[in-house]
PDB file of C-alpha atoms in Angstrom:
ATOM      1  CA  MET A   1     100.872 123.666  89.151  1.00 40.00           C
ATOM      2  CA  VAL A   2     101.418 120.114  87.885  1.00 39.00           C
ATOM      3  CA  LEU A   3     102.451 119.008  91.437  1.00 41.00           C
ATOM      4  CA  ASN A   4      99.339 120.590  92.983  1.00 43.00           C
ATOM      5  CA  THR A   5      97.213 118.835  90.328  1.00 42.00           C
ATOM      6  CA  LYS A   6      98.831 115.410  91.150  1.00 43.00           C
ATOM      7  CA  ALA A   7      98.329 116.094  94.888  1.00 40.00           C
ATOM      8  CA  LYS A   8      94.734 116.910  94.429  1.00 42.00           C
ATOM      9  CA  THR A   9      94.171 113.687  92.259  1.00 45.00           C
ATOM     10  CA  MET A  10      95.905 111.561  94.971  1.00 43.00           C
ATOM     11  CA  ASN A  11      93.687 113.150  97.664  1.00 45.00           C
ATOM     12  CA  THR A  12      90.547 112.467  95.533  1.00 49.00           C
ATOM     13  CA  ARG A  13      91.586 108.759  95.196  1.00 55.00           C
ATOM     14  CA  LEU A  14      92.591 108.319  98.640  1.00 49.00           C
ATOM     15  CA  ILE A  15      89.303 109.367 100.224  1.00 52.00           C
ATOM     16  CA  PRO A  16      87.079 106.556  98.516  1.00 60.00           C
ATOM     17  CA  PHE A  17      89.966 104.123  99.146  1.00 57.00           C
ATOM     18  CA  VAL A  18      89.919 104.842 103.012  1.00 54.00           C
ATOM     19  CA  PHE A  19      85.989 104.685 102.938  1.00 51.00           C
ATOM     20  CA  TRP A  20      85.762 101.346 101.251  1.00 56.00           C
ATOM     21  CA  THR A  21      88.725 100.030 103.407  1.00 61.00           C
ATOM     22  CA  PHE A  22      86.770 100.959 106.563  1.00 57.00           C
ATOM     23  CA  LEU A  23      83.621  99.394 105.310  1.00 55.00           C
ATOM     24  CA  LEU A  24      85.499  96.066 104.390  1.00 62.00           C
ATOM     25  CA  VAL A  25      87.087  95.942 108.001  1.00 61.00           C
ATOM     26  CA  MET A  26      83.836  97.072 109.845  1.00 61.00           C
ATOM     27  CA  GLU A  27      81.427  94.696 107.864  1.00 60.00           C
ATOM     28  CA  PRO A  28      82.462  91.316 109.485  1.00 65.00           C
ATOM     29  CA  ILE A  29      82.860  92.996 112.915  1.00 61.00           C
ATOM     30  CA  LEU A  30      79.225  94.390 112.731  1.00 62.00           C
ATOM     31  CA  THR A  31      77.769  91.173 111.548  1.00 58.00           C
ATOM     32  CA  PHE A  32      79.336  89.236 114.468  1.00 60.00           C
ATOM     33  CA  ALA A  33      78.415  91.849 116.908  1.00 55.00           C
ATOM     34  CA  GLN A  34      74.855  91.918 115.890  1.00 58.00           C
ATOM     35  CA  LYS A  35      74.448  88.135 116.210  1.00 59.00           C
ATOM     36  CA  GLN A  36      75.931  87.999 119.574  1.00 58.00           C
ATOM     37  CA  LYS A  37      73.860  90.682 121.277  1.00 76.00           C
ATOM     38  CA  LYS A  38      76.480  91.337 123.829  1.00 86.00           C
ATOM     39  CA  TRP A  39      78.521  93.802 121.784  1.00 90.00           C
ATOM     40  CA  ASN A  40      78.734  97.504 121.047  1.00 93.00           C
ATOM     41  CA  VAL A  41      80.578  98.775 117.964  1.00 92.00           C
ATOM     42  CA  GLY A  42      80.934 102.543 117.693  1.00 93.00           C
ATOM     43  CA  ILE A  43      82.541 105.358 115.991  1.00 93.00           C
ATOM     44  CA  SER A  44      83.482 108.580 117.920  1.00 96.00           C
ATOM     45  CA  ALA A  45      84.582 112.103 117.218  1.00 96.00           C
ATOM     46  CA  GLY A  46      85.838 114.501 119.923  1.00 97.00           C
ATOM     47  CA  TYR A  47      87.841 117.712 120.753  1.00 98.00           C
ATOM     48  CA  GLY A  48      90.549 117.965 123.488  1.00 97.00           C
ATOM     49  CA  LYS A  49      93.199 120.043 125.133  1.00 97.00           C
ATOM     50  CA  ASP A  50      96.633 118.745 126.144  1.00 96.00           C
ATOM     51  CA  PHE A  51      99.024 119.942 128.711  1.00 96.00           C
ATOM     52  CA  PHE A  52     102.751 119.165 128.510  1.00 94.00           C
ATOM     53  CA  TYR A  53     105.856 119.324 130.670  1.00 92.00           C
ATOM     54  CA  LYS A  54     109.278 119.025 129.222  1.00 89.00           C
ATOM     55  CA  LYS A  55     112.045 117.978 131.636  1.00 88.00           C
ATOM     56  CA  TYR A  56     115.644 118.499 131.131  1.00 86.00           C
ATOM     57  CA  HIS A  57     117.649 115.669 132.934  1.00 83.00           C
ATOM     58  CA  VAL A  58     120.603 117.951 134.036  1.00 80.00           C
ATOM     59  CA  GLN A  59     121.258 120.407 136.916  1.00 80.00           C
ATOM     60  CA  LYS A  60     119.172 123.515 136.590  1.00 79.00           C
ATOM     61  CA  SER A  61     122.376 125.591 135.822  1.00 76.00           C
ATOM     62  CA  MET A  62     122.719 123.559 132.626  1.00 75.00           C
ATOM     63  CA  ILE A  63     119.195 124.039 131.139  1.00 79.00           C
ATOM     64  CA  PRO A  64     119.168 126.083 128.091  1.00 74.00           C
ATOM     65  CA  PRO A  65     118.272 129.855 128.629  1.00 78.00           C
ATOM     66  CA  GLY A  66     114.738 130.636 127.864  1.00 77.00           C
ATOM     67  CA  ALA A  67     113.779 127.015 127.599  1.00 82.00           C
ATOM     68  CA  ILE A  68     110.109 126.578 127.979  1.00 84.00           C
ATOM     69  CA  THR A  69     109.146 123.658 130.229  1.00 87.00           C
ATOM     70  CA  HIS A  70     105.372 123.972 130.730  1.00 92.00           C
ATOM     71  CA  PHE A  71     103.192 124.466 127.547  1.00 92.00           C
ATOM     72  CA  HIS A  72      99.804 123.333 126.093  1.00 94.00           C
ATOM     73  CA  SER A  73      97.976 122.612 122.887  1.00 95.00           C
ATOM     74  CA  PHE A  74      95.540 124.879 121.165  1.00 95.00           C
ATOM     75  CA  GLY A  75      93.337 122.045 120.719  1.00 96.00           C
ATOM     76  CA  SER A  76      93.108 118.535 119.335  1.00 96.00           C
ATOM     77  CA  LEU A  77      90.546 116.766 116.949  1.00 96.00           C
ATOM     78  CA  LYS A  78      90.022 113.108 117.510  1.00 96.00           C
ATOM     79  CA  SER A  79      88.364 110.284 115.655  1.00 94.00           C
ATOM     80  CA  ALA A  80      88.151 106.592 117.000  1.00 94.00           C
ATOM     81  CA  ILE A  81      86.555 102.928 116.522  1.00 92.00           C
ATOM     82  CA  SER A  82      85.636 101.235 119.678  1.00 94.00           C
ATOM     83  CA  VAL A  83      84.344  97.676 120.520  1.00 93.00           C
ATOM     84  CA  GLU A  84      82.627  96.904 123.750  1.00 95.00           C
ATOM     85  CA  ARG A  85      81.821  93.416 125.124  1.00 93.00           C
ATOM     86  CA  PHE A  86      79.603  92.877 128.174  1.00 94.00           C
ATOM     87  CA  LEU A  87      81.009  90.402 130.784  1.00 92.00           C
ATOM     88  CA  LYS A  88      77.822  90.736 132.975  1.00 93.00           C
ATOM     89  CA  PRO A  89      74.986  93.111 133.384  1.00 93.00           C
ATOM     90  CA  ARG A  90      76.271  96.781 133.589  1.00 94.00           C
ATOM     91  CA  LEU A  91      79.946  95.720 133.296  1.00 96.00           C
ATOM     92  CA  SER A  92      81.866  95.560 130.012  1.00 96.00           C
ATOM     93  CA  ILE A  93      85.383  95.445 128.649  1.00 96.00           C
ATOM     94  CA  ARG A  94      86.158  98.018 126.003  1.00 97.00           C
ATOM     95  CA  ALA A  95      88.857  98.425 123.356  1.00 94.00           C
ATOM     96  CA  GLN A  96      89.448 101.445 121.363  1.00 95.00           C
ATOM     97  CA  ALA A  97      91.838 102.590 118.378  1.00 93.00           C
ATOM     98  CA  GLU A  98      92.184 106.361 118.146  1.00 95.00           C
ATOM     99  CA  TYR A  99      93.676 108.984 115.597  1.00 94.00           C
ATOM    100  CA  SER A 100      94.325 112.634 116.849  1.00 95.00           C
ATOM    101  CA  VAL A 101      95.628 115.700 115.261  1.00 95.00           C
ATOM    102  CA  VAL A 102      96.952 118.204 118.019  1.00 95.00           C
ATOM    103  CA  GLU A 103      97.561 121.850 117.225  1.00 94.00           C
ATOM    104  CA  MET A 104     100.769 122.843 118.810  1.00 92.00           C
ATOM    105  CA  PRO A 105     103.019 125.949 119.246  1.00 89.00           C
ATOM    106  CA  ASN A 106     105.771 125.785 116.871  1.00 85.00           C
ATOM    107  CA  TYR A 107     109.374 124.493 117.760  1.00 79.00           C
ATOM    108  CA  ILE A 108     108.576 123.948 121.564  1.00 81.00           C
ATOM    109  CA  VAL A 109     108.580 120.113 121.446  1.00 82.00           C
ATOM    110  CA  PHE A 110     111.428 119.638 118.905  1.00 78.00           C
ATOM    111  CA  GLU A 111     113.382 122.851 119.203  1.00 73.00           C
ATOM    112  CA  ILE A 112     113.856 123.183 115.392  1.00 64.00           C
ATOM    113  CA  TRP A 113     114.737 126.878 115.025  1.00 60.00           C
ATOM    114  CA  THR A 114     114.809 128.571 111.559  1.00 59.00           C
ATOM    115  CA  LEU A 115     114.714 132.036 110.188  1.00 53.00           C
ATOM    116  CA  ASP A 116     111.521 131.192 108.339  1.00 62.00           C
ATOM    117  CA  TYR A 117     108.302 132.309 110.007  1.00 65.00           C
ATOM    118  CA  ASP A 118     105.573 129.655 110.250  1.00 71.00           C
ATOM    119  CA  GLU A 119     102.184 131.046 109.015  1.00 74.00           C
ATOM    120  CA  LYS A 120     100.218 128.218 111.027  1.00 83.00           C
ATOM    121  CA  ASN A 121     100.657 126.213 114.277  1.00 89.00           C
ATOM    122  CA  GLN A 122     102.398 122.896 113.987  1.00 90.00           C
ATOM    123  CA  ARG A 123      99.975 119.835 113.733  1.00 92.00           C
ATOM    124  CA  ASP A 124     101.171 116.829 115.685  1.00 94.00           C
ATOM    125  CA  HIS A 125      99.629 113.409 114.656  1.00 94.00           C
ATOM    126  CA  TRP A 126      99.037 110.784 117.420  1.00 95.00           C
ATOM    127  CA  SER A 127      97.562 107.304 117.381  1.00 94.00           C
ATOM    128  CA  ALA A 128      96.510 105.446 120.421  1.00 96.00           C
ATOM    129  CA  PHE A 129      95.134 102.108 121.477  1.00 95.00           C
ATOM    130  CA  SER A 130      93.287 101.654 124.704  1.00 97.00           C
ATOM    131  CA  VAL A 131      91.793  98.662 126.630  1.00 97.00           C
ATOM    132  CA  GLY A 132      89.664  99.197 129.763  1.00 97.00           C
ATOM    133  CA  VAL A 133      86.476  98.378 131.793  1.00 98.00           C
ATOM    134  CA  ARG A 134      83.112 100.409 131.779  1.00 98.00           C
ATOM    135  CA  LYS A 135      80.797 100.237 134.473  1.00 97.00           C
ATOM    136  CA  TYR A 136      77.103 101.289 133.897  1.00 97.00           C
ATOM    137  CA  PHE A 137      75.317 102.604 136.956  1.00 96.00           C
ATOM    138  CA  LYS A 138      71.819 100.984 137.567  1.00 92.00           C
ATOM    139  CA  SER A 139      68.932 103.257 136.448  1.00 89.00           C
ATOM    140  CA  GLU A 140      65.389 103.001 135.237  1.00 88.00           C
ATOM    141  CA  SER A 141      65.930 106.010 133.158  1.00 92.00           C
ATOM    142  CA  PRO A 142      66.673 105.771 129.386  1.00 92.00           C
ATOM    143  CA  PHE A 143      69.841 107.695 130.241  1.00 95.00           C
ATOM    144  CA  LYS A 144      72.528 105.480 131.474  1.00 95.00           C
ATOM    145  CA  ILE A 145      75.524 106.796 133.273  1.00 97.00           C
ATOM    146  CA  PHE A 146      78.800 104.980 133.114  1.00 98.00           C
ATOM    147  CA  ALA A 147      82.483 105.390 134.324  1.00 98.00           C
ATOM    148  CA  ASP A 148      85.467 104.159 132.316  1.00 98.00           C
ATOM    149  CA  LEU A 149      88.966 103.098 133.552  1.00 98.00           C
ATOM    150  CA  GLY A 150      91.899 101.699 131.505  1.00 98.00           C
ATOM    151  CA  ALA A 151      95.384 101.812 129.905  1.00 97.00           C
ATOM    152  CA  GLN A 152      96.458 103.332 126.841  1.00 96.00           C
ATOM    153  CA  GLY A 153      99.542 103.166 124.438  1.00 95.00           C
ATOM    154  CA  ASP A 154     100.166 106.367 122.539  1.00 95.00           C
ATOM    155  CA  TYR A 155     102.347 106.414 119.528  1.00 94.00           C
ATOM    156  CA  PHE A 156     103.657 109.581 117.701  1.00 93.00           C
ATOM    157  CA  LEU A 157     103.200 109.363 113.962  1.00 93.00           C
ATOM    158  CA  GLY A 158     104.714 112.607 112.866  1.00 92.00           C
ATOM    159  CA  TYR A 159     104.070 116.263 112.374  1.00 90.00           C
ATOM    160  CA  ARG A 160     103.303 118.903 109.770  1.00 89.00           C
ATOM    161  CA  ARG A 161     104.875 122.403 109.549  1.00 83.00           C
ATOM    162  CA  PHE A 162     103.620 125.436 107.531  1.00 84.00           C
ATOM    163  CA  PRO A 163     106.621 127.665 106.796  1.00 77.00           C
ATOM    164  CA  VAL A 164     106.005 130.761 104.593  1.00 75.00           C
ATOM    165  CA  GLY A 165     107.255 130.307 101.168  1.00 71.00           C
ATOM    166  CA  HIS A 166     108.037 126.527 101.635  1.00 75.00           C
ATOM    167  CA  GLU A 167     106.500 123.315 101.241  1.00 78.00           C
ATOM    168  CA  HIS A 168     103.944 122.302 103.973  1.00 82.00           C
ATOM    169  CA  LYS A 169     105.735 119.053 104.500  1.00 84.00           C
ATOM    170  CA  PHE A 170     104.817 116.144 106.720  1.00 88.00           C
ATOM    171  CA  TYR A 171     107.546 114.817 108.849  1.00 85.00           C
ATOM    172  CA  TRP A 172     107.310 111.157 109.876  1.00 87.00           C
ATOM    173  CA  GLY A 173     108.940 110.300 113.191  1.00 84.00           C
ATOM    174  CA  ALA A 174     109.461 112.504 116.163  1.00 84.00           C
ATOM    175  CA  GLU A 175     113.166 113.670 115.520  1.00 80.00           C
ATOM    176  CA  ASP A 176     115.232 111.787 118.163  1.00 81.00           C
ATOM    177  CA  TYR A 177     112.411 111.122 120.731  1.00 87.00           C
ATOM    178  CA  ALA A 178     111.259 107.823 121.375  1.00 87.00           C
ATOM    179  CA  ARG A 179     107.590 107.681 120.051  1.00 90.00           C
ATOM    180  CA  PHE A 180     105.705 105.184 122.205  1.00 92.00           C
ATOM    181  CA  VAL A 181     104.334 106.386 125.523  1.00 93.00           C
ATOM    182  CA  PRO A 182     102.219 104.337 128.065  1.00 95.00           C
ATOM    183  CA  SER A 183      99.302 106.060 129.537  1.00 96.00           C
ATOM    184  CA  VAL A 184      96.176 105.609 131.652  1.00 97.00           C
ATOM    185  CA  TYR A 185      92.738 107.191 131.294  1.00 98.00           C
ATOM    186  CA  ALA A 186      89.509 107.744 133.277  1.00 98.00           C
ATOM    187  CA  GLY A 187      86.085 109.059 132.100  1.00 98.00           C
ATOM    188  CA  LEU A 188      82.536 109.603 132.864  1.00 98.00           C
ATOM    189  CA  GLY A 189      79.644 109.682 130.430  1.00 98.00           C
ATOM    190  CA  VAL A 190      76.041 109.057 129.585  1.00 97.00           C
ATOM    191  CA  ARG A 191      74.360 106.843 126.999  1.00 96.00           C
ATOM    192  CA  TRP A 192      70.993 107.251 125.247  1.00 95.00           C
ATOM    193  CA  LYS A 193      69.820 104.649 122.706  1.00 92.00           C
ATOM    194  CA  ARG A 194      72.715 104.534 120.156  1.00 94.00           C
ATOM    195  CA  PHE A 195      74.470 107.834 121.391  1.00 96.00           C
ATOM    196  CA  THR A 196      76.991 108.413 124.080  1.00 97.00           C
ATOM    197  CA  LEU A 197      78.743 111.583 125.344  1.00 98.00           C
ATOM    198  CA  ALA A 198      81.664 111.220 127.479  1.00 98.00           C
ATOM    199  CA  ALA A 199      84.461 113.281 128.962  1.00 98.00           C
ATOM    200  CA  ASP A 200      87.758 111.640 129.787  1.00 97.00           C
ATOM    201  CA  TYR A 201      91.182 112.370 131.283  1.00 97.00           C
ATOM    202  CA  GLN A 202      94.508 110.850 130.166  1.00 97.00           C
ATOM    203  CA  ALA A 203      98.005 110.971 131.615  1.00 96.00           C
ATOM    204  CA  ASN A 204     101.292 109.521 130.605  1.00 95.00           C
ATOM    205  CA  VAL A 205     102.707 107.143 133.265  1.00 92.00           C
ATOM    206  CA  ALA A 206     106.411 107.148 132.130  1.00 79.00           C
ATOM    207  CA  ARG A 207     108.640 109.561 130.460  1.00 71.00           C
ATOM    208  CA  THR A 208     109.355 107.332 127.382  1.00 75.00           C
ATOM    209  CA  PHE A 209     108.742 110.341 124.882  1.00 87.00           C
ATOM    210  CA  LEU A 210     112.462 110.896 125.579  1.00 85.00           C
ATOM    211  CA  MET A 211     115.479 112.216 123.859  1.00 82.00           C
ATOM    212  CA  ASP A 212     118.835 110.854 125.031  1.00 78.00           C
ATOM    213  CA  MET A 213     120.936 113.545 123.488  1.00 70.00           C
ATOM    214  CA  PRO A 214     124.293 112.666 125.214  1.00 66.00           C
ATOM    215  CA  LYS A 215     123.916 109.019 123.753  1.00 70.00           C
ATOM    216  CA  ILE A 216     122.685 110.072 120.255  1.00 69.00           C
ATOM    217  CA  TYR A 217     125.234 112.846 119.730  1.00 69.00           C
ATOM    218  CA  ASN A 218     127.938 111.317 121.728  1.00 73.00           C
ATOM    219  CA  ASN A 219     128.252 114.656 123.695  1.00 72.00           C
ATOM    220  CA  PRO A 220     127.665 114.859 127.466  1.00 70.00           C
ATOM    221  CA  ASP A 221     126.989 118.495 127.287  1.00 68.00           C
ATOM    222  CA  PHE A 222     123.652 117.977 125.321  1.00 74.00           C
ATOM    223  CA  PRO A 223     120.984 117.829 127.966  1.00 79.00           C
ATOM    224  CA  LYS A 224     118.802 114.710 127.997  1.00 83.00           C
ATOM    225  CA  ARG A 225     115.151 115.586 127.824  1.00 85.00           C
ATOM    226  CA  SER A 226     111.772 114.128 127.949  1.00 90.00           C
ATOM    227  CA  VAL A 227     108.197 115.289 127.467  1.00 91.00           C
ATOM    228  CA  THR A 228     105.011 114.095 129.363  1.00 93.00           C
ATOM    229  CA  ARG A 229     101.511 114.699 128.674  1.00 94.00           C
ATOM    230  CA  GLN A 230      98.154 115.227 130.355  1.00 95.00           C
ATOM    231  CA  GLY A 231      95.020 115.632 128.221  1.00 96.00           C
ATOM    232  CA  ILE A 232      91.174 116.079 128.588  1.00 97.00           C
ATOM    233  CA  SER A 233      88.640 115.636 126.000  1.00 97.00           C
ATOM    234  CA  LEU A 234      84.884 115.409 125.176  1.00 98.00           C
ATOM    235  CA  LYS A 235      83.847 112.663 122.746  1.00 97.00           C
ATOM    236  CA  ALA A 236      80.505 111.738 121.170  1.00 98.00           C
ATOM    237  CA  THR A 237      79.878 108.036 120.046  1.00 97.00           C
ATOM    238  CA  PHE A 238      77.238 106.677 117.701  1.00 96.00           C
ATOM    239  CA  LEU A 239      76.767 102.875 118.046  1.00 94.00           C
ATOM    240  CA  LEU A 240      76.787 101.005 114.644  1.00 90.00           C
ATOM    241  CA  SER A 241      75.742  97.924 116.508  1.00 88.00           C
ATOM    242  CA  LYS A 242      74.145  97.922 119.903  1.00 90.00           C
ATOM    243  CA  ALA A 243      73.894  95.312 122.697  1.00 89.00           C
ATOM    244  CA  GLY A 244      70.553  94.345 124.107  1.00 85.00           C
ATOM    245  CA  GLU A 245      69.025  96.566 126.650  1.00 86.00           C
ATOM    246  CA  LYS A 246      69.171  93.657 129.450  1.00 87.00           C
ATOM    247  CA  TRP A 247      72.963  94.359 129.727  1.00 89.00           C
ATOM    248  CA  TYR A 248      72.452  97.870 130.770  1.00 91.00           C
TER     249      TYR A 248
END
């Protein structure tokens, strides 16, 4: 009971701390953007689905029996902060920092088997930073259609498990996998005043989310493995600061 009370107190203190930190970081950015009239600054929320492929870097005969190589998430919740600067009318460069929580089947990625049954699905936590270009298509309508294209770096933060009768612990790191994964993305969306709605597609470009088990455990019989991801998502964005209409 004491531990639960302490955890609740910490959570209560953490929420205003995060809120005020966010305001302190955003205030100078918004002030600068409003003066320049070439910048958009926005906050986003979204929902997505991710599809994974696990590869065992050995001959097929050496793949563990019953190994699952194709699987998908049950869904992912995303939040992001983006900054966009127009280079010329209807063409801009855009940077975005994103945080996502992905609901995953238990044990498939990390293969941590236990006799304890998990009461909930595993939650994987990812961060990402992307830079790309956005092209708005010429239109007299108040609804402006745009297309996105860019590069993205994904970084695995950790995961949470929910075993029955045990602490719902958060595990920092990705076991023995490398955590940084370069990706690319493309999207299509529409803007109306300060609101945008966009659908995007992301794909890993290298198998750097990889576990080199022979090297780690000094045993050539352990199969080296890697995981690649493709994802789709739908995001809604509200512009805290909006560029002048002449740029659209």
